[in-house]
Coordinates of N, CA and C in Angstrom, one line a residue:
M234 N 120.9 63.8 136.9 CA 120.8 64.6 135.6 C 121.5 63.8 134.5
D235 N 121.0 63.9 133.3 CA 121.6 63.3 132.2 C 122.7 64.1 131.5
F236 N 122.6 65.4 131.5 CA 123.5 66.2 130.7 C 124.3 67.2 131.5
I237 N 124.1 67.3 132.8 CA 124.8 68.3 133.6 C 125.4 67.6 134.8
T238 N 126.6 67.9 135.1 CA 127.2 67.4 136.4 C 127.6 68.6 137.2
Y239 N 127.5 68.4 138.5 CA 127.9 69.4 139.5 C 128.8 68.9 140.6
E240 N 129.9 69.6 140.8 CA 130.8 69.2 141.9 C 131.0 70.4 142.8
Q241 N 131.2 70.2 144.1 CA 131.5 71.2 145.0 C 132.8 71.0 145.6
E242 N 133.7 72.0 145.5 CA 135.0 72.0 146.0 C 135.2 73.2 146.9
G243 N 135.0 72.9 148.2 CA 135.1 74.0 149.2 C 133.9 75.0 148.9
F244 N 134.3 76.3 148.7 CA 133.3 77.3 148.4 C 133.0 77.4 146.9
V245 N 133.6 76.6 146.1 CA 133.5 76.7 144.6 C 132.7 75.6 144.0
G246 N 131.7 75.9 143.2 CA 130.9 74.9 142.5 C 131.4 74.9 141.1
V247 N 131.4 73.6 140.5 CA 131.8 73.4 139.1 C 130.6 72.8 138.4
I248 N 130.1 73.5 137.4 CA 129.0 72.9 136.5 C 129.6 72.5 135.2
T249 N 129.4 71.3 134.8 CA 129.9 70.8 133.6 C 128.8 70.4 132.7
I250 N 128.7 70.9 131.5 CA 127.7 70.5 130.5 C 128.3 69.2 129.9
N251 N 127.6 68.1 130.1 CA 128.2 66.8 129.8 C 127.4 66.0 128.7
R252 N 127.7 66.5 127.5 CA 127.1 65.8 126.4 C 128.2 65.8 125.3
P253 N 129.3 65.2 125.6 CA 130.5 65.3 124.7 C 130.3 64.7 123.3
K254 N 129.4 63.6 123.1 CA 129.2 63.0 121.8 C 128.6 64.0 120.9
A255 N 127.8 65.0 121.4 CA 127.1 66.0 120.6 C 127.9 67.3 120.8
L256 N 129.1 67.3 121.2 CA 130.0 68.5 121.4 C 129.3 69.4 122.4
N257 N 128.6 68.8 123.4 CA 127.9 69.6 124.4 C 126.9 70.6 123.9
A258 N 126.2 70.2 122.8 CA 125.2 71.1 122.2 C 124.0 71.3 123.1
L259 N 123.4 72.4 123.0 CA 122.3 72.8 124.0 C 121.0 72.4 123.3
N260 N 120.3 71.4 124.0 CA 118.9 71.1 123.6 C 118.0 71.5 124.8
S261 N 116.7 71.2 124.7 CA 115.8 71.6 125.7 C 116.2 70.9 127.0
G262 N 116.6 69.7 126.9 CA 116.9 68.9 128.1 C 118.1 69.5 128.9
V263 N 119.1 69.9 128.1 CA 120.3 70.6 128.7 C 119.9 71.9 129.4
L264 N 119.1 72.7 128.7 CA 118.7 74.0 129.3 C 117.8 73.7 130.6
D265 N 116.9 72.8 130.6 CA 116.1 72.5 131.7 C 117.0 72.0 132.9
E266 N 118.0 71.2 132.6 CA 118.8 70.7 133.7 C 119.7 71.8 134.2
L267 N 120.2 72.6 133.4 CA 121.0 73.7 133.8 C 120.2 74.7 134.7
N268 N 119.0 74.9 134.3 CA 118.1 75.8 135.1 C 117.9 75.1 136.5
S269 N 117.6 73.8 136.6 CA 117.4 73.1 137.8 C 118.7 73.1 138.7
C270 N 119.8 73.0 138.0 CA 121.1 73.0 138.7 C 121.3 74.3 139.4
L271 N 121.1 75.4 138.7 CA 121.3 76.7 139.3 C 120.3 76.9 140.5
D272 N 119.1 76.4 140.4 CA 118.1 76.6 141.4 C 118.5 75.8 142.7
A273 N 119.3 74.7 142.5 CA 119.7 73.8 143.6 C 120.9 74.3 144.3
I274 N 121.7 75.2 143.8 CA 122.9 75.6 144.4 C 122.7 76.3 145.8
D275 N 123.4 75.9 146.8 CA 123.3 76.5 148.1 C 124.2 77.7 148.2
L276 N 123.5 78.9 148.2 CA 124.2 80.2 148.2 C 124.8 80.5 149.6
E277 N 124.5 79.7 150.6 CA 125.1 79.9 151.9 C 126.6 79.3 151.9
T278 N 126.8 78.3 151.1 CA 128.0 77.6 151.1 C 128.8 77.7 149.8
T279 N 128.2 78.3 148.8 CA 128.9 78.5 147.5 C 129.1 79.9 147.2
R280 N 130.4 80.3 146.9 CA 130.7 81.7 146.7 C 131.2 82.1 145.3
A281 N 131.4 81.0 144.5 CA 131.8 81.3 143.1 C 131.5 80.0 142.3
L282 N 131.2 80.2 141.0 CA 130.9 79.0 140.2 C 131.8 79.0 139.0
I283 N 132.1 77.8 138.5 CA 132.8 77.7 137.2 C 131.8 76.9 136.3
L284 N 131.7 77.3 135.0 CA 131.0 76.6 134.0 C 131.9 76.2 132.9
T285 N 131.8 74.9 132.6 CA 132.7 74.3 131.6 C 132.0 73.2 130.8
G286 N 132.7 72.7 129.8 CA 132.1 71.6 129.0 C 132.9 70.3 129.2
A287 N 132.3 69.2 129.0 CA 133.0 67.9 129.0 C 133.9 67.7 127.8
G288 N 135.1 67.1 128.1 CA 136.0 66.8 127.0 C 136.9 67.9 126.7
E289 N 137.8 67.7 125.7 CA 138.8 68.7 125.3 C 138.6 69.4 124.0
K290 N 137.5 69.1 123.3 CA 137.2 69.6 122.0 C 136.2 70.8 122.0
S291 N 135.2 70.7 122.9 CA 134.1 71.6 122.8 C 133.7 72.1 124.2
F292 N 133.5 73.4 124.3 CA 132.8 73.9 125.5 C 131.3 73.7 125.3
V293 N 130.8 74.4 124.3 CA 129.4 74.2 123.9 C 129.4 74.6 122.4
A294 N 129.1 73.6 121.5 CA 129.3 73.8 120.1 C 128.1 74.6 119.5
G295 N 127.0 74.8 120.3 CA 125.9 75.6 119.8 C 124.6 75.0 120.3
A296 N 123.5 75.5 119.9 CA 122.2 74.9 120.2 C 122.1 73.6 119.2
D297 N 121.2 72.7 119.6 CA 121.0 71.5 118.9 C 120.2 71.7 117.6
I298 N 120.9 71.6 116.5 CA 120.3 72.0 115.2 C 119.3 70.9 114.8
A299 N 119.5 69.7 115.2 CA 118.5 68.6 115.0 C 117.2 69.0 115.6
E300 N 117.2 69.5 116.8 CA 116.0 69.9 117.5 C 115.4 71.1 116.9
M301 N 116.2 72.1 116.5 CA 115.7 73.3 116.0 C 115.1 73.2 114.5
S302 N 115.6 72.3 113.8 CA 115.4 72.3 112.3 C 113.9 72.2 112.0
T303 N 113.0 71.6 112.8 CA 111.6 71.5 112.5 C 110.7 72.4 113.3
L304 N 111.3 73.4 114.0 CA 110.5 74.3 114.8 C 109.6 75.2 113.9
T305 N 108.4 75.4 114.4 CA 107.6 76.5 113.8 C 108.0 77.9 114.3
K306 N 107.5 78.9 113.7 CA 107.8 80.3 114.1 C 107.5 80.4 115.6
A307 N 106.4 80.0 116.1 CA 106.0 80.1 117.5 C 106.9 79.3 118.4
E308 N 107.3 78.1 117.9 CA 108.1 77.2 118.7 C 109.6 77.7 118.7
G309 N 110.0 78.4 117.6 CA 111.3 79.0 117.6 C 111.4 80.1 118.6
E310 N 110.4 80.9 118.7 CA 110.4 82.0 119.6 C 110.4 81.5 121.1
A311 N 109.6 80.4 121.3 CA 109.6 79.8 122.6 C 110.9 79.2 123.0
F312 N 111.6 78.6 122.0 CA 112.9 78.0 122.3 C 113.9 79.1 122.6
G313 N 113.8 80.3 121.9 CA 114.7 81.4 122.2 C 114.4 81.9 123.6
K314 N 113.2 82.0 124.0 CA 112.8 82.4 125.3 C 113.4 81.5 126.4
K315 N 113.3 80.2 126.2 CA 113.8 79.2 127.1 C 115.3 79.4 127.3
G316 N 116.0 79.6 126.2 CA 117.5 79.8 126.4 C 117.8 81.1 127.0
N317 N 117.1 82.2 126.6 CA 117.3 83.5 127.2 C 117.0 83.5 128.7
D318 N 115.9 82.9 129.1 CA 115.6 82.8 130.5 C 116.7 82.2 131.4
V319 N 117.2 81.1 130.9 CA 118.3 80.4 131.6 C 119.6 81.2 131.6
F320 N 119.9 81.8 130.5 CA 121.2 82.5 130.4 C 121.1 83.8 131.2
R321 N 119.9 84.4 131.3 CA 119.7 85.6 132.1 C 119.8 85.2 133.6
K322 N 119.3 84.1 133.9 CA 119.4 83.6 135.3 C 120.9 83.4 135.7
L323 N 121.7 82.9 134.7 CA 123.1 82.7 134.9 C 123.8 84.1 135.0
E324 N 123.4 85.0 134.2 CA 124.0 86.4 134.2 C 123.7 87.1 135.4
T325 N 122.5 87.0 136.0 CA 122.1 87.7 137.2 C 122.3 86.8 138.5
F326 N 122.9 85.7 138.3 CA 123.0 84.8 139.5 C 123.8 85.5 140.6
P327 N 123.4 85.4 141.8 CA 124.0 86.3 142.9 C 125.5 86.2 143.0
I328 N 126.1 85.0 142.7 CA 127.5 84.9 142.9 C 128.2 84.9 141.5
P329 N 129.5 85.3 141.5 CA 130.2 85.3 140.2 C 130.3 83.9 139.6
V330 N 130.3 84.0 138.2 CA 130.4 82.8 137.4 C 131.5 82.9 136.4
I331 N 132.4 82.0 136.4 CA 133.6 82.0 135.5 C 133.3 80.9 134.4
A332 N 133.4 81.3 133.1 CA 133.3 80.4 132.0 C 134.7 79.9 131.7
A333 N 135.0 78.6 131.8 CA 136.2 78.0 131.4 C 136.0 77.3 130.1
V334 N 136.3 78.1 129.0 CA 135.9 77.7 127.7 C 136.9 76.8 127.1
N335 N 136.6 75.5 127.0 CA 137.6 74.4 126.7 C 137.4 73.9 125.2
G336 N 137.4 74.9 124.3 CA 137.2 74.4 122.9 C 136.1 75.3 122.2
F337 N 135.3 74.6 121.3 CA 134.3 75.4 120.5 C 133.4 76.1 121.4
A338 N 133.1 77.4 121.1 CA 132.1 78.2 121.8 C 131.4 78.9 120.7
L339 N 130.5 78.2 120.0 CA 129.8 78.7 118.8 C 128.4 78.8 119.1
G340 N 127.7 79.8 118.5 CA 126.3 80.0 118.6 C 125.9 80.1 120.1
G341 N 125.1 79.2 120.6 CA 124.7 79.1 122.0 C 125.9 79.0 122.9
G342 N 127.0 78.4 122.5 CA 128.1 78.3 123.3 C 128.8 79.6 123.6
C343 N 128.9 80.4 122.5 CA 129.4 81.8 122.7 C 128.4 82.6 123.6
E344 N 127.2 82.4 123.4 CA 126.1 83.1 124.1 C 126.1 82.8 125.6
I345 N 126.3 81.5 125.9 CA 126.3 81.1 127.3 C 127.6 81.6 128.0
A346 N 128.7 81.6 127.3 CA 129.9 82.1 127.8 C 129.8 83.6 128.1
M347 N 129.2 84.4 127.2 CA 129.0 85.8 127.4 C 128.0 86.1 128.6
S348 N 127.2 85.1 129.0 CA 126.4 85.3 130.1 C 127.1 85.2 131.5
C349 N 128.3 84.7 131.4 CA 129.1 84.6 132.6 C 129.8 85.9 132.9
D350 N 130.3 86.0 134.2 CA 131.0 87.3 134.6 C 132.3 87.4 134.0
I351 N 133.1 86.3 134.0 CA 134.4 86.3 133.5 C 134.6 85.1 132.6
R352 N 135.4 85.3 131.5 CA 135.6 84.2 130.6 C 137.2 84.0 130.5
I353 N 137.6 82.8 130.6 CA 138.9 82.4 130.2 C 138.8 81.2 129.3
C354 N 139.8 80.9 128.5 CA 139.7 79.9 127.5 C 141.0 79.1 127.3
S355 N 140.8 77.9 126.7 CA 142.0 77.1 126.2 C 142.5 77.7 124.9
D356 N 143.7 77.3 124.5 CA 144.3 77.8 123.3 C 143.7 77.3 122.0
N357 N 142.8 76.2 122.2 CA 142.1 75.7 121.0 C 140.7 76.2 120.9
A358 N 140.3 77.2 121.7 CA 139.0 77.7 121.8 C 138.7 78.5 120.4
L359 N 137.4 78.4 120.1 CA 137.0 79.1 118.9 C 135.6 79.7 119.2
F360 N 135.5 81.0 119.0 CA 134.2 81.7 119.3 C 133.6 82.2 118.0
G361 N 132.2 82.2 118.0 CA 131.5 82.7 116.8 C 130.0 82.6 117.0
Q362 N 129.4 83.3 116.1 CA 127.9 83.3 116.0 C 127.6 83.0 114.6
P363 N 127.5 81.7 114.2 CA 127.3 81.3 112.8 C 125.9 81.1 112.3
E364 N 124.9 81.7 113.1 CA 123.5 81.4 112.8 C 123.0 81.8 111.5
V365 N 123.5 83.0 110.9 CA 122.9 83.4 109.6 C 123.3 82.4 108.5
G366 N 124.3 81.7 108.7 CA 124.6 80.6 107.7 C 123.6 79.5 107.8
L367 N 122.8 79.4 108.8 CA 121.8 78.4 109.0 C 120.4 79.0 108.7
G368 N 120.3 80.3 108.4 CA 119.1 80.9 108.1 C 118.3 81.5 109.2
I369 N 119.0 81.7 110.4 CA 118.4 82.2 111.6 C 119.3 83.3 112.2
T370 N 118.8 84.0 113.2 CA 119.6 84.9 113.9 C 120.1 84.2 115.2
P371 N 121.2 84.8 115.9 CA 121.4 84.3 117.2 C 120.1 84.5 118.1
G372 N 119.8 83.5 118.9 CA 118.6 83.6 119.6 C 118.7 83.6 121.1
F373 N 119.9 83.4 121.7 CA 120.1 83.4 123.1 C 120.9 84.6 123.6
G374 N 120.7 85.7 123.0 CA 121.4 86.9 123.5 C 122.6 87.4 122.7
G375 N 122.9 86.6 121.7 CA 124.2 86.9 120.9 C 124.2 88.3 120.3
T376 N 123.1 88.7 119.7 CA 123.1 90.1 119.1 C 123.2 91.2 120.1
Q377 N 122.9 90.9 121.4 CA 122.9 91.9 122.4 C 124.2 91.9 123.2
R378 N 124.7 90.8 123.7 CA 125.8 90.7 124.6 C 127.1 90.9 123.8
L379 N 127.2 90.4 122.6 CA 128.5 90.5 121.8 C 128.8 91.9 121.5
A380 N 127.8 92.7 121.1 CA 128.0 94.1 120.8 C 128.4 94.9 122.0
R381 N 127.8 94.5 123.2 CA 128.1 95.2 124.4 C 129.6 94.9 124.9
L382 N 130.0 93.7 124.6 CA 131.3 93.2 125.1 C 132.5 93.7 124.2
I383 N 132.3 93.7 122.8 CA 133.4 93.9 122.0 C 133.2 95.1 121.0
G384 N 132.0 95.7 121.1 CA 131.7 96.9 120.3 C 130.9 96.4 119.1
A385 N 130.0 97.3 118.6 CA 129.0 97.0 117.6 C 129.7 96.6 116.3
G386 N 130.7 97.3 115.9 CA 131.3 97.0 114.6 C 131.9 95.6 114.4
K387 N 132.7 95.2 115.4 CA 133.3 93.9 115.3 C 132.2 92.8 115.5
A388 N 131.2 93.1 116.4 CA 130.1 92.1 116.6 C 129.3 91.9 115.3
K389 N 129.1 93.0 114.6 CA 128.3 92.9 113.4 C 129.1 92.1 112.3
E390 N 130.4 92.3 112.3 CA 131.2 91.5 111.4 C 131.2 90.0 111.7
M391 N 131.3 89.7 113.0 CA 131.3 88.3 113.4 C 129.9 87.7 113.0
I392 N 128.8 88.4 113.3 CA 127.5 87.9 113.1 C 127.1 87.8 111.7
Y393 N 127.3 88.9 110.9 CA 126.8 89.0 109.5 C 127.6 88.1 108.7
A394 N 128.9 87.9 108.9 CA 129.8 87.2 108.0 C 130.2 85.8 108.6
C395 N 129.6 85.4 109.7 CA 129.9 84.1 110.4 C 131.4 84.0 110.6
A396 N 132.0 85.1 111.0 CA 133.5 85.2 111.2 C 133.9 84.8 112.6
N397 N 134.4 83.6 112.7 CA 134.8 83.1 114.0 C 136.2 83.7 114.4
V398 N 136.4 83.7 115.7 CA 137.7 84.2 116.2 C 138.3 83.2 117.1
K399 N 139.6 83.0 117.0 CA 140.4 82.1 117.8 C 140.7 82.7 119.1
A400 N 141.4 81.9 120.0 CA 141.6 82.3 121.3 C 142.4 83.6 121.5
D401 N 143.5 83.8 120.8 CA 144.3 85.0 120.9 C 143.5 86.2 120.5
E402 N 142.8 86.1 119.4 CA 142.0 87.3 119.0 C 140.9 87.6 119.9
A403 N 140.3 86.5 120.5 CA 139.2 86.7 121.5 C 139.8 87.5 122.7
K404 N 141.0 87.2 123.1 CA 141.6 87.9 124.2 C 141.9 89.4 123.8
A405 N 142.4 89.6 122.6 CA 142.7 90.9 122.1 C 141.4 91.8 122.0
L406 N 140.3 91.1 121.7 CA 139.0 91.8 121.6 C 138.4 92.1 123.0
G407 N 138.9 91.4 124.0 CA 138.3 91.6 125.4 C 137.2 90.6 125.6
L408 N 137.0 89.6 124.7 CA 136.0 88.6 124.9 C 136.3 87.6 125.9
V409 N 137.6 87.4 126.1 CA 138.1 86.6 127.2 C 139.2 87.3 127.9
N410 N 139.5 86.9 129.2 CA 140.5 87.6 130.0 C 141.9 87.0 129.8
A411 N 141.9 85.7 129.6 CA 143.2 85.0 129.5 C 143.1 83.7 128.7
V412 N 144.2 83.3 128.2 CA 144.3 82.0 127.4 C 145.2 81.1 128.0
Y413 N 144.8 79.8 128.2 CA 145.7 78.8 128.8 C 145.7 77.6 127.9
T414 N 146.7 76.7 128.2 CA 146.6 75.4 127.6 C 145.4 74.6 128.1
Q415 N 145.1 73.6 127.4 CA 144.0 72.7 127.9 C 144.2 72.2 129.3
E416 N 145.4 71.8 129.6 CA 145.7 71.3 130.9 C 145.7 72.3 132.0
E417 N 146.0 73.6 131.7 CA 146.0 74.6 132.6 C 144.7 75.3 132.9
L418 N 143.7 75.1 132.0 CA 142.5 75.9 132.0 C 141.7 75.7 133.3
L419 N 141.3 74.5 133.6 CA 140.4 74.3 134.8 C 141.1 74.6 136.1
P420 N 142.4 74.2 136.2 CA 143.1 74.7 137.4 C 143.2 76.2 137.6
A421 N 143.3 76.9 136.4 CA 143.4 78.4 136.5 C 142.0 78.9 136.9
A422 N 140.9 78.3 136.4 CA 139.6 78.8 136.7 C 139.4 78.5 138.2
K423 N 139.8 77.4 138.7 CA 139.6 77.1 140.1 C 140.4 78.0 141.0
K424 N 141.6 78.4 140.5 CA 142.5 79.3 141.3 C 141.8 80.7 141.4
L425 N 141.3 81.2 140.3 CA 140.6 82.5 140.2 C 139.3 82.4 141.1
A426 N 138.5 81.3 141.0 CA 137.3 81.2 141.8 C 137.7 81.2 143.3
G427 N 138.8 80.5 143.6 CA 139.2 80.5 145.0 C 139.6 81.8 145.5
K428 N 140.2 82.7 144.7 CA 140.6 84.0 145.1 C 139.3 84.8 145.4
I429 N 138.3 84.6 144.5 CA 137.0 85.3 144.7 C 136.4 84.8 146.0
A430 N 136.4 83.5 146.2 CA 135.7 82.9 147.4 C 136.3 83.3 148.7
K431 N 137.6 83.8 148.7 CA 138.2 84.2 150.0 C 137.8 85.5 150.4
N432 N 137.2 86.3 149.5 CA 136.8 87.7 149.9 C 135.4 87.7 150.5
A433 N 135.0 88.8 151.0 CA 133.7 88.9 151.7 C 132.5 88.6 150.8
P434 N 131.8 87.5 150.9 CA 130.8 87.1 150.0 C 129.7 88.2 149.8
I435 N 129.2 88.8 150.8 CA 128.2 89.8 150.7 C 128.7 91.0 149.8
A436 N 129.9 91.4 150.0 CA 130.5 92.5 149.3 C 130.7 92.1 147.8
V437 N 131.1 90.8 147.6 CA 131.3 90.4 146.2 C 130.0 90.4 145.4
R438 N 129.0 89.9 146.1 CA 127.6 89.8 145.5 C 127.1 91.2 145.2
A439 N 127.4 92.1 146.1 CA 126.9 93.5 145.9 C 127.7 94.2 144.8
C440 N 128.9 93.9 144.6 CA 129.7 94.4 143.5 C 129.1 93.9 142.2
K441 N 128.8 92.6 142.1 CA 128.2 92.0 140.9 C 126.9 92.7 140.5
K442 N 126.1 92.9 141.5 CA 124.8 93.6 141.2 C 125.0 95.0 140.8
A443 N 126.0 95.7 141.5 CA 126.2 97.1 141.2 C 126.7 97.3 139.7
I444 N 127.6 96.4 139.3 CA 128.2 96.5 137.9 C 127.1 96.2 136.9
N445 N 126.4 95.0 137.1 CA 125.3 94.6 136.2 C 124.2 95.6 136.1
D446 N 123.7 96.1 137.2 CA 122.6 97.0 137.2 C 123.0 98.4 136.7
G447 N 124.2 98.8 137.1 CA 124.7 100.1 136.7 C 125.0 100.3 135.2
L448 N 125.5 99.2 134.6 CA 125.8 99.2 133.1 C 124.6 99.6 132.3
D449 N 123.4 99.3 132.8 CA 122.2 99.5 132.0 C 121.5 100.8 132.5
A450 N 122.1 101.6 133.3 CA 121.5 102.9 133.8 C 122.4 104.1 133.5
P451 N 121.8 105.3 133.4 CA 122.6 106.5 133.3 C 123.5 106.7 134.5
M452 N 124.6 107.4 134.4 CA 125.5 107.5 135.5 C 124.9 108.0 136.7
D453 N 124.0 109.0 136.7 CA 123.4 109.6 137.9 C 122.6 108.5 138.6
E454 N 122.0 107.6 137.9 CA 121.2 106.6 138.5 C 122.2 105.4 139.0
A455 N 123.2 105.2 138.2 CA 124.1 104.1 138.5 C 124.9 104.4 139.8
I456 N 125.3 105.6 140.1 CA 126.0 105.8 141.3 C 125.1 105.7 142.5
V457 N 123.8 105.9 142.4 CA 122.9 105.7 143.5 C 122.7 104.2 143.7
I458 N 122.7 103.4 142.7 CA 122.7 101.9 142.8 C 123.9 101.5 143.7
E459 N 125.1 102.1 143.3 CA 126.3 101.8 144.1 C 126.2 102.2 145.5
E460 N 125.7 103.4 145.7 CA 125.7 104.0 147.1 C 124.8 103.0 148.0
K461 N 123.7 102.6 147.5 CA 122.8 101.7 148.3 C 123.5 100.4 148.6
L462 N 124.1 99.8 147.6 CA 124.8 98.5 147.8 C 126.0 98.7 148.7
F463 N 126.7 99.8 148.6 CA 127.8 100.1 149.5 C 127.3 100.2 150.9
G464 N 126.2 100.9 151.1 CA 125.6 101.0 152.5 C 125.2 99.7 153.0
S465 N 124.7 98.8 152.1 CA 124.2 97.5 152.6 C 125.2 96.6 153.2
C466 N 126.5 96.9 152.9 CA 127.6 96.1 153.5 C 127.9 96.4 154.9
F467 N 127.5 97.6 155.4 CA 127.8 98.0 156.7 C 127.0 97.3 157.7
E468 N 127.5 97.1 158.9 CA 126.9 96.4 160.0 C 126.8 94.9 159.8
T469 N 127.5 94.4 158.8 CA 127.6 93.0 158.6 C 128.8 92.5 159.4
E470 N 128.8 91.2 159.8 CA 130.0 90.6 160.5 C 131.2 90.7 159.6
D471 N 131.0 90.5 158.3 CA 132.2 90.5 157.4 C 132.8 91.8 157.3
Q472 N 132.0 92.9 157.3 CA 132.6 94.3 157.2 C 133.3 94.6 158.5
R473 N 132.8 94.2 159.7 CA 133.5 94.4 160.9 C 134.8 93.6 161.0
E474 N 134.8 92.4 160.5 CA 136.0 91.6 160.5 C 137.0 92.1 159.5
G475 N 136.6 92.5 158.3 CA 137.5 93.0 157.3 C 138.2 94.3 157.8
M476 N 137.5 95.2 158.3 CA 138.0 96.5 158.7 C 138.8 96.4 160.0
G477 N 138.3 95.5 160.9 CA 139.0 95.3 162.1 C 140.4 94.7 161.9
A478 N 140.4 93.7 161.0 CA 141.7 93.1 160.7 C 142.7 94.1 160.1
F479 N 142.2 95.0 159.2 CA 143.0 96.0 158.6 C 143.6 96.9 159.7
L480 N 142.7 97.4 160.6 CA 143.1 98.3 161.6 C 144.1 97.7 162.7
E481 N 143.9 96.4 162.9 CA 144.7 95.7 163.8 C 145.9 95.0 163.2
K482 N 146.1 95.3 161.9 CA 147.3 94.8 161.1 C 147.4 93.3 161.3
R483 N 146.3 92.6 161.0 CA 146.4 91.2 161.0 C 145.6 90.6 159.8
K484 N 145.7 89.4 159.5 CA 145.0 88.8 158.4 C 143.6 88.5 158.8
V485 N 142.7 88.6 157.9 CA 141.3 88.2 158.1 C 141.2 86.8 158.6
E486 N 140.4 86.5 159.6 CA 140.3 85.2 160.1 C 139.4 84.3 159.3
G487 N 138.6 84.9 158.5 CA 137.7 84.1 157.6 C 136.4 84.8 157.5
F488 N 135.9 85.1 156.3 CA 134.6 85.8 156.2 C 133.5 84.7 156.3
K489 N 132.4 85.1 157.0 CA 131.4 84.2 157.4 C 130.1 84.3 156.5
N490 N 130.1 85.2 155.6 CA 128.9 85.4 154.7 C 127.7 85.8 155.5
R491 N 128.0 86.7 156.5 CA 126.9 87.3 157.2 C 127.3 88.6 157.9

């Protein structure tokens, strides 16, 4: 791949958007490679993912404006769909995804970070949706996910006024969970991913699905989603090992993902 690198460290996969000269901007090639990378991940041996950008200046600075500048109306809609399809695949990916935001997360960069389960960032991170200053709207889910994550009022301020937020404000808004130095960021993401990977994979995946599906459903329907996923964990080897270890007052010997 030209724009995406993938590394496997134990049960943790690390996806890096590797286009640093363009501040890791998203063009069609990046989106296609990210889509292919997600399709190729072995879910039997991978229990958590980290998504980050190459270099220390930018996570993803946005979509590629040079590519977008000449699009027709139909081509613009198709480009939005391409990005939304990939980001939705990331959002609904069976295993948890942690965004390690190492700098600029503007436009498509903010949008791809919001598609991840958990976001942490470096202290030089900057989040924003500056699209109206370019004569367009956010096109990869920004108008939808930002309002859901930080509330409609603040999201509208950020989008209508192109008002960027720095790392500390992003944490105060709940857009990110924690702020680290540039040097601490990736190790912190790997530590968190490792904690996730130690737990029963079938149960973790069921929790992700329950949360994601339940957020879009009325409570009476949402608790039924949880009940069914709760039930699906029983009679698995991991459930027997986890409960057996608890009852026998010993440490879990290791979850097998089955």
